[in-house]
PDB file of C-alpha atoms in Angstrom:
ATOM      1  CA  MET A  19     238.004 193.967  14.279  1.00  0.00           C
ATOM      2  CA  ASN A  20     238.191 196.085  17.443  1.00  0.00           C
ATOM      3  CA  ASP A  21     236.449 199.426  17.828  1.00  0.00           C
ATOM      4  CA  LEU A  22     239.559 201.492  17.100  1.00  0.00           C
ATOM      5  CA  THR A  23     240.390 199.541  13.948  1.00  0.00           C
ATOM      6  CA  ALA A  24     236.775 199.838  12.782  1.00  0.00           C
ATOM      7  CA  TYR A  25     236.897 203.581  13.429  1.00  0.00           C
ATOM      8  CA  ILE A  26     240.074 203.983  11.358  1.00  0.00           C
ATOM      9  CA  ASP A  27     238.668 201.709   8.655  1.00  0.00           C
ATOM     10  CA  ASN A  28     235.512 203.837   8.436  1.00  0.00           C
ATOM     11  CA  TYR A  29     237.624 206.954   7.924  1.00  0.00           C
ATOM     12  CA  PHE A  30     239.535 205.555   4.960  1.00  0.00           C
ATOM     13  CA  ASN A  31     236.370 204.139   3.424  1.00  0.00           C
ATOM     14  CA  GLY A  32     234.593 207.502   3.592  1.00  0.00           C
ATOM     15  CA  LEU A  33     231.986 206.411   6.127  1.00  0.00           C
ATOM     16  CA  LEU A  34     232.542 209.119   8.715  1.00  0.00           C
ATOM     17  CA  LYS A  35     230.488 212.297   8.816  1.00  0.00           C
ATOM     18  CA  PRO A  36     232.327 215.579   8.035  1.00  0.00           C
ATOM     19  CA  GLU A  37     232.574 216.548  11.697  1.00  0.00           C
ATOM     20  CA  GLU A  38     233.824 213.050  12.584  1.00  0.00           C
ATOM     21  CA  LYS A  39     236.486 213.288   9.861  1.00  0.00           C
ATOM     22  CA  GLN A  40     237.713 216.578  11.348  1.00  0.00           C
ATOM     23  CA  VAL A  41     238.020 214.960  14.780  1.00  0.00           C
ATOM     24  CA  PHE A  42     239.914 212.026  13.263  1.00  0.00           C
ATOM     25  CA  GLU A  43     242.381 214.286  11.419  1.00  0.00           C
ATOM     26  CA  SER A  44     242.871 216.442  14.508  1.00  0.00           C
ATOM     27  CA  ARG A  45     243.709 213.338  16.537  1.00  0.00           C
ATOM     28  CA  CYS A  46     246.320 212.339  13.957  1.00  0.00           C
ATOM     29  CA  GLU A  47     248.010 215.695  14.495  1.00  0.00           C
ATOM     30  CA  ASN A  48     247.718 215.909  18.268  1.00  0.00           C
ATOM     31  CA  ASP A  49     247.553 212.366  19.633  1.00  0.00           C
ATOM     32  CA  GLU A  50     250.813 210.501  19.075  1.00  0.00           C
ATOM     33  CA  ALA A  51     249.436 207.150  20.217  1.00  0.00           C
ATOM     34  CA  PHE A  52     246.508 207.460  17.843  1.00  0.00           C
ATOM     35  CA  ALA A  53     248.827 208.523  15.000  1.00  0.00           C
ATOM     36  CA  GLU A  54     250.863 205.370  15.597  1.00  0.00           C
ATOM     37  CA  GLU A  55     247.715 203.248  15.436  1.00  0.00           C
ATOM     38  CA  VAL A  56     246.729 204.872  12.139  1.00  0.00           C
ATOM     39  CA  ALA A  57     250.211 204.331  10.753  1.00  0.00           C
ATOM     40  CA  LEU A  58     250.148 200.673  11.704  1.00  0.00           C
ATOM     41  CA  TYR A  59     246.700 200.249  10.186  1.00  0.00           C
ATOM     42  CA  ILE A  60     247.800 201.753   6.884  1.00  0.00           C
ATOM     43  CA  ALA A  61     250.983 199.735   6.821  1.00  0.00           C
ATOM     44  CA  SER A  62     249.036 196.541   7.416  1.00  0.00           C
ATOM     45  CA  ARG A  63     247.090 197.166   4.208  1.00  0.00           C
ATOM     46  CA  SER A  64     250.191 196.979   2.021  1.00  0.00           C
ATOM     47  CA  ALA A  65     252.266 194.140   0.656  1.00  0.00           C
ATOM     48  CA  MET A  66     255.221 195.879   2.269  1.00  0.00           C
ATOM     49  CA  ARG A  67     253.691 195.730   5.729  1.00  0.00           C
ATOM     50  CA  ASP A  68     256.430 193.758   7.461  1.00  0.00           C
ATOM     51  CA  GLU A  69     259.231 195.837   5.999  1.00  0.00           C
ATOM     52  CA  LEU A  70     257.555 199.116   6.890  1.00  0.00           C
ATOM     53  CA  LEU A  71     256.701 198.077  10.423  1.00  0.00           C
ATOM     54  CA  GLU A  72     260.250 196.854  11.017  1.00  0.00           C
ATOM     55  CA  GLN A  73     261.653 200.107   9.664  1.00  0.00           C
ATOM     56  CA  LYS A  74     259.352 202.280  11.740  1.00  0.00           C
ATOM     57  CA  SER A  75     259.894 200.206  14.862  1.00  0.00           C
ATOM     58  CA  LYS A  76     263.627 200.748  14.532  1.00  0.00           C
ATOM     59  CA  GLU A  77     263.089 204.477  14.041  1.00  0.00           C
ATOM     60  CA  TRP A  78     260.875 204.731  17.104  1.00  0.00           C
ATOM     61  CA  LYS A  79     263.324 202.641  19.166  1.00  0.00           C
ATOM     62  CA  ASN A  80     266.169 204.913  18.097  1.00  0.00           C
ATOM     63  CA  LEU A  81     264.083 207.910  19.109  1.00  0.00           C
ATOM     64  CA  ASP A  82     263.444 206.357  22.516  1.00  0.00           C
ATOM     65  CA  ASP A  83     267.175 205.586  22.991  1.00  0.00           C
ATOM     66  CA  SER A  84     268.102 209.111  21.965  1.00  0.00           C
ATOM     67  CA  THR A  85     265.533 210.529  24.324  1.00  0.00           C
ATOM     68  CA  LYS A  86     267.013 208.587  27.241  1.00  0.00           C
ATOM     69  CA  LYS A  87     270.488 209.939  26.429  1.00  0.00           C
ATOM     70  CA  ASN A  88     269.394 213.506  25.999  1.00  0.00           C
ATOM     71  CA  SER A  89     265.917 213.832  27.468  1.00  0.00           C
ATOM     72  CA  THR A  90     266.145 217.580  28.086  1.00  0.00           C
ATOM     73  CA  LYS A  91     266.844 218.355  24.444  1.00  0.00           C
ATOM     74  CA  LEU A  92     264.587 215.846  22.737  1.00  0.00           C
ATOM     75  CA  VAL A  93     261.555 215.453  24.971  1.00  0.00           C
ATOM     76  CA  SER A  94     259.695 218.278  23.237  1.00  0.00           C
ATOM     77  CA  MET A  95     260.630 216.927  19.795  1.00  0.00           C
ATOM     78  CA  ARG A  96     259.720 213.262  20.287  1.00  0.00           C
ATOM     79  CA  ARG A  97     256.039 213.819  19.668  1.00  0.00           C
ATOM     80  CA  TRP A  98     256.691 215.523  16.336  1.00  0.00           C
ATOM     81  CA  TYR A  99     259.024 212.763  15.157  1.00  0.00           C
ATOM     82  CA  ILE A 100     256.374 210.142  15.866  1.00  0.00           C
ATOM     83  CA  VAL A 101     253.621 212.122  14.158  1.00  0.00           C
ATOM     84  CA  ALA A 102     255.909 212.737  11.184  1.00  0.00           C
ATOM     85  CA  ALA A 103     256.761 209.042  10.998  1.00  0.00           C
ATOM     86  CA  ALA A 104     253.078 208.142  11.075  1.00  0.00           C
ATOM     87  CA  ALA A 105     252.281 210.693   8.384  1.00  0.00           C
ATOM     88  CA  ALA A 106     255.126 209.372   6.234  1.00  0.00           C
ATOM     89  CA  VAL A 107     253.782 205.837   6.434  1.00  0.00           C
ATOM     90  CA  ILE A 108     250.272 207.012   5.597  1.00  0.00           C
ATOM     91  CA  CYS A 109     251.370 209.033   2.566  1.00  0.00           C
ATOM     92  CA  PHE A 110     253.721 206.322   1.297  1.00  0.00           C
ATOM     93  CA  VAL A 111     251.217 203.500   1.500  1.00  0.00           C
ATOM     94  CA  LEU A 112     248.339 205.540   0.146  1.00  0.00           C
ATOM     95  CA  LEU A 113     250.400 206.238  -2.948  1.00  0.00           C
ATOM     96  CA  LEU A 114     251.002 202.513  -3.411  1.00  0.00           C
ATOM     97  CA  ILE A 115     247.594 201.172  -2.459  1.00  0.00           C
ATOM     98  CA  PRO A 116     244.505 203.197  -3.439  1.00  0.00           C
ATOM     99  CA  PHE A 117     241.517 202.443  -1.244  1.00  0.00           C
ATOM    100  CA  GLY A 118     238.280 201.430  -2.888  1.00  0.00           C
ATOM    101  CA  GLU A 119     235.628 204.030  -3.372  1.00  0.00           C
ATOM    102  CA  SER A 120     232.965 204.194  -0.698  1.00  0.00           C
ATOM    103  CA  PRO A 121     229.294 204.134  -1.790  1.00  0.00           C
ATOM    104  CA  GLN A 122     229.118 207.876  -1.051  1.00  0.00           C
ATOM    105  CA  GLN A 123     232.161 208.543  -3.212  1.00  0.00           C
ATOM    106  CA  MET A 124     230.665 206.535  -6.063  1.00  0.00           C
ATOM    107  CA  ALA A 125     227.431 208.520  -5.793  1.00  0.00           C
ATOM    108  CA  ASP A 126     229.445 211.743  -5.743  1.00  0.00           C
ATOM    109  CA  ALA A 127     231.289 210.669  -8.890  1.00  0.00           C
ATOM    110  CA  PHE A 128     228.013 209.973 -10.709  1.00  0.00           C
ATOM    111  CA  ILE A 129     226.583 213.319  -9.642  1.00  0.00           C
ATOM    112  CA  LYS A 130     229.727 215.151 -10.722  1.00  0.00           C
ATOM    113  CA  ASP A 131     229.840 213.438 -14.112  1.00  0.00           C
ATOM    114  CA  ASN A 132     226.145 213.434 -14.950  1.00  0.00           C
ATOM    115  CA  LEU A 133     224.057 215.837 -12.882  1.00  0.00           C
ATOM    116  CA  GLN A 134     225.955 219.131 -12.878  1.00  0.00           C
ATOM    117  CA  GLN A 135     224.021 220.407 -15.886  1.00  0.00           C
ATOM    118  CA  ILE A 136     220.509 219.847 -17.209  1.00  0.00           C
ATOM    119  CA  SER A 137     220.345 219.743 -20.998  1.00  0.00           C
ATOM    120  CA  VAL A 138     217.041 220.532 -22.675  1.00  0.00           C
ATOM    121  CA  THR A 139     215.404 220.599 -26.056  1.00  0.00           C
ATOM    122  CA  MET A 140     214.017 224.081 -26.444  1.00  0.00           C
ATOM    123  CA  SER A 141     210.905 223.004 -28.285  1.00  0.00           C
ATOM    124  CA  GLY A 142     208.155 222.040 -25.872  1.00  0.00           C
ATOM    125  CA  THR A 143     209.939 223.582 -22.905  1.00  0.00           C
ATOM    126  CA  THR A 144     207.898 226.130 -20.972  1.00  0.00           C
ATOM    127  CA  ASP A 145     209.441 229.479 -20.138  1.00  0.00           C
ATOM    128  CA  SER A 146     209.205 228.814 -16.396  1.00  0.00           C
ATOM    129  CA  LEU A 147     210.801 225.382 -16.718  1.00  0.00           C
ATOM    130  CA  GLN A 148     213.615 226.888 -18.767  1.00  0.00           C
ATOM    131  CA  THR A 149     214.117 229.546 -16.074  1.00  0.00           C
ATOM    132  CA  GLY A 150     214.457 226.804 -13.473  1.00  0.00           C
ATOM    133  CA  ILE A 151     216.939 224.919 -15.636  1.00  0.00           C
ATOM    134  CA  GLU A 152     219.027 228.043 -16.104  1.00  0.00           C
ATOM    135  CA  ALA A 153     219.101 228.568 -12.336  1.00  0.00           C
ATOM    136  CA  TYR A 154     220.095 224.926 -11.800  1.00  0.00           C
ATOM    137  CA  ASN A 155     222.900 225.141 -14.347  1.00  0.00           C
ATOM    138  CA  LYS A 156     224.199 228.245 -12.560  1.00  0.00           C
ATOM    139  CA  LYS A 157     224.222 226.200  -9.332  1.00  0.00           C
ATOM    140  CA  GLU A 158     221.421 228.329  -7.885  1.00  0.00           C
ATOM    141  CA  TYR A 159     219.786 225.186  -6.581  1.00  0.00           C
ATOM    142  CA  LYS A 160     217.486 226.754  -4.012  1.00  0.00           C
ATOM    143  CA  LYS A 161     215.993 229.071  -6.635  1.00  0.00           C
ATOM    144  CA  ALA A 162     215.703 226.206  -9.103  1.00  0.00           C
ATOM    145  CA  LYS A 163     213.981 224.001  -6.544  1.00  0.00           C
ATOM    146  CA  GLU A 164     211.362 226.667  -5.825  1.00  0.00           C
ATOM    147  CA  ILE A 165     210.650 227.178  -9.534  1.00  0.00           C
ATOM    148  CA  PHE A 166     210.299 223.462 -10.265  1.00  0.00           C
ATOM    149  CA  SER A 167     208.122 222.980  -7.176  1.00  0.00           C
ATOM    150  CA  GLU A 168     205.717 225.702  -8.284  1.00  0.00           C
ATOM    151  CA  ILE A 169     205.487 224.227 -11.780  1.00  0.00           C
ATOM    152  CA  TYR A 170     204.755 220.731 -10.509  1.00  0.00           C
ATOM    153  CA  LEU A 171     202.181 222.036  -8.047  1.00  0.00           C
ATOM    154  CA  VAL A 172     200.220 223.610 -10.902  1.00  0.00           C
ATOM    155  CA  HIS A 173     201.013 220.920 -13.478  1.00  0.00           C
ATOM    156  CA  PRO A 174     201.265 217.531 -11.707  1.00  0.00           C
ATOM    157  CA  ASP A 175     201.638 215.867 -15.100  1.00  0.00           C
ATOM    158  CA  ASN A 176     204.948 217.655 -15.681  1.00  0.00           C
ATOM    159  CA  THR A 177     207.350 214.897 -14.720  1.00  0.00           C
ATOM    160  CA  ASP A 178     210.363 216.940 -15.813  1.00  0.00           C
ATOM    161  CA  ALA A 179     209.574 219.501 -13.126  1.00  0.00           C
ATOM    162  CA  LEU A 180     209.275 216.686 -10.570  1.00  0.00           C
ATOM    163  CA  LYS A 181     212.582 215.161 -11.649  1.00  0.00           C
ATOM    164  CA  TYR A 182     214.414 218.494 -11.639  1.00  0.00           C
ATOM    165  CA  GLU A 183     213.009 219.416  -8.233  1.00  0.00           C
ATOM    166  CA  GLY A 184     214.379 216.131  -6.921  1.00  0.00           C
ATOM    167  CA  LEU A 185     217.768 216.833  -8.472  1.00  0.00           C
ATOM    168  CA  SER A 186     217.815 220.322  -6.964  1.00  0.00           C
ATOM    169  CA  ASN A 187     217.184 218.842  -3.521  1.00  0.00           C
ATOM    170  CA  LEU A 188     219.930 216.300  -4.149  1.00  0.00           C
ATOM    171  CA  MET A 189     222.413 219.060  -4.986  1.00  0.00           C
ATOM    172  CA  LEU A 190     221.319 220.939  -1.860  1.00  0.00           C
ATOM    173  CA  GLU A 191     221.992 217.738   0.118  1.00  0.00           C
ATOM    174  CA  ASP A 192     218.387 217.651   1.260  1.00  0.00           C
ATOM    175  CA  PHE A 193     218.399 213.914   0.760  1.00  0.00           C
ATOM    176  CA  ASN A 194     215.139 213.181   2.567  1.00  0.00           C
ATOM    177  CA  ASN A 195     213.060 215.350   0.231  1.00  0.00           C
ATOM    178  CA  ALA A 196     215.069 214.253  -2.809  1.00  0.00           C
ATOM    179  CA  ILE A 197     214.289 210.605  -2.037  1.00  0.00           C
ATOM    180  CA  ILE A 198     210.582 211.368  -1.579  1.00  0.00           C
ATOM    181  CA  LEU A 199     210.436 213.163  -4.933  1.00  0.00           C
ATOM    182  CA  PHE A 200     212.340 210.432  -6.769  1.00  0.00           C
ATOM    183  CA  ASP A 201     209.962 207.898  -5.236  1.00  0.00           C
ATOM    184  CA  SER A 202     207.049 209.878  -6.697  1.00  0.00           C
ATOM    185  CA  LEU A 203     208.830 210.006 -10.048  1.00  0.00           C
ATOM    186  CA  ALA A 204     209.406 206.246 -10.030  1.00  0.00           C
ATOM    187  CA  ALA A 205     205.667 205.715  -9.541  1.00  0.00           C
ATOM    188  CA  LYS A 206     204.826 207.608 -12.741  1.00  0.00           C
ATOM    189  CA  GLN A 207     203.585 205.352 -15.518  1.00  0.00           C
ATOM    190  CA  ASN A 208     204.103 205.371 -19.282  1.00  0.00           C
ATOM    191  CA  LEU A 209     207.335 207.371 -19.293  1.00  0.00           C
ATOM    192  CA  PHE A 210     209.784 206.597 -22.088  1.00  0.00           C
ATOM    193  CA  ALA A 211     212.691 206.515 -19.636  1.00  0.00           C
ATOM    194  CA  ASN A 212     212.066 206.840 -15.929  1.00  0.00           C
ATOM    195  CA  PRO A 213     215.207 207.399 -13.806  1.00  0.00           C
ATOM    196  CA  GLY A 214     213.232 207.630 -10.560  1.00  0.00           C
ATOM    197  CA  LEU A 215     214.442 204.393  -8.971  1.00  0.00           C
ATOM    198  CA  PHE A 216     218.061 204.988  -9.948  1.00  0.00           C
ATOM    199  CA  TYR A 217     218.049 208.549  -8.612  1.00  0.00           C
ATOM    200  CA  LYS A 218     216.402 207.345  -5.419  1.00  0.00           C
ATOM    201  CA  ALA A 219     219.255 204.853  -5.015  1.00  0.00           C
ATOM    202  CA  ILE A 220     221.777 207.677  -5.473  1.00  0.00           C
ATOM    203  CA  GLY A 221     219.950 209.682  -2.806  1.00  0.00           C
ATOM    204  CA  LEU A 222     220.065 206.720  -0.416  1.00  0.00           C
ATOM    205  CA  LEU A 223     223.792 206.226  -1.001  1.00  0.00           C
ATOM    206  CA  LYS A 224     224.402 209.892  -0.249  1.00  0.00           C
ATOM    207  CA  ARG A 225     222.204 209.943   2.859  1.00  0.00           C
ATOM    208  CA  ASN A 226     223.855 206.770   4.196  1.00  0.00           C
ATOM    209  CA  GLY A 227     221.422 206.291   7.052  1.00  0.00           C
ATOM    210  CA  SER A 228     220.536 203.045   8.746  1.00  0.00           C
ATOM    211  CA  GLY A 229     219.622 200.497   6.055  1.00  0.00           C
ATOM    212  CA  ASP A 230     220.110 202.996   3.208  1.00  0.00           C
ATOM    213  CA  ILE A 231     222.986 201.187   1.504  1.00  0.00           C
ATOM    214  CA  GLU A 232     221.161 197.871   1.466  1.00  0.00           C
ATOM    215  CA  GLN A 233     217.982 199.496   0.133  1.00  0.00           C
ATOM    216  CA  ALA A 234     220.009 201.283  -2.548  1.00  0.00           C
ATOM    217  CA  LYS A 235     221.494 197.946  -3.639  1.00  0.00           C
ATOM    218  CA  GLN A 236     218.013 196.460  -3.937  1.00  0.00           C
ATOM    219  CA  LEU A 237     216.820 199.382  -6.050  1.00  0.00           C
ATOM    220  CA  LEU A 238     219.881 199.235  -8.298  1.00  0.00           C
ATOM    221  CA  GLN A 239     219.310 195.516  -8.832  1.00  0.00           C
ATOM    222  CA  LEU A 240     215.688 196.265  -9.744  1.00  0.00           C
ATOM    223  CA  VAL A 241     216.874 198.870 -12.258  1.00  0.00           C
ATOM    224  CA  VAL A 242     219.145 196.255 -13.814  1.00  0.00           C
ATOM    225  CA  ASP A 243     216.542 193.478 -13.816  1.00  0.00           C
ATOM    226  CA  LYS A 244     213.888 195.666 -15.451  1.00  0.00           C
ATOM    227  CA  GLN A 245     216.368 197.435 -17.735  1.00  0.00           C
ATOM    228  CA  LEU A 246     215.240 200.834 -16.522  1.00  0.00           C
ATOM    229  CA  ALA A 247     216.981 204.152 -17.130  1.00  0.00           C
ATOM    230  CA  ASN A 248     220.664 204.147 -16.074  1.00  0.00           C
ATOM    231  CA  ASP A 249     220.782 200.349 -15.890  1.00  0.00           C
ATOM    232  CA  LYS A 250     224.393 200.219 -17.113  1.00  0.00           C
ATOM    233  CA  GLU A 251     225.450 202.666 -14.420  1.00  0.00           C
ATOM    234  CA  ALA A 252     223.498 200.588 -11.902  1.00  0.00           C
ATOM    235  CA  VAL A 253     225.537 197.515 -12.893  1.00  0.00           C
ATOM    236  CA  ARG A 254     228.774 199.419 -12.315  1.00  0.00           C
ATOM    237  CA  LEU A 255     227.660 200.603  -8.889  1.00  0.00           C
ATOM    238  CA  LEU A 256     226.503 197.138  -7.845  1.00  0.00           C
ATOM    239  CA  GLN A 257     229.912 195.708  -8.704  1.00  0.00           C
ATOM    240  CA  LYS A 258     231.586 198.102  -6.277  1.00  0.00           C
ATOM    241  CA  ILE A 259     229.159 198.366  -3.367  1.00  0.00           C
TER     242      ILE A 259
END
């Protein structure tokens, strides 16, 4: 796989950073040669590859022939035809062939489905912890993080505060601190259900730094082997990573 193909592959697998994705999409709009490469890449992923490439090659050849016959009229339009053709191939094939979820997308899906709200049992919940939970559920994650941090500082035995502080950092995309906090949670003993290792794996998948994906896989396997909290979800993630 050459560098350009790897670059395009990373885009469709969700491995590019937000700013890199913007550059990629801008190139599709403004760089006709690059748009053609993207179109060919997408087409090659489908069972209809040969038919699509033959069709598009004929279209581009016809455009070239037309340009030679009437270069003054069509020279300014040729670029837009090629970009449109590339976009058409991309849209058509994407509808037929969904790409697999990237590890980041899988982590996002788990967060969306499971971590948007914190549910609590009112009995045994301190007023300050409840205030932090209310802030979290209103998506006021910075405020929630500060409340949970203060609670845990005063009451280091309050593992809920530690867990919720980690989740607040995760929602704020402060993955480094979230991972540190989930690591501390995982080290806590005698908890009925300790999600520390699983949440740390989610944080690693989201951070996606050097070695993070492999470490996340190891943690998820450990969750499965020891039947820790979220072990069924860990199995599902391992099957897709």
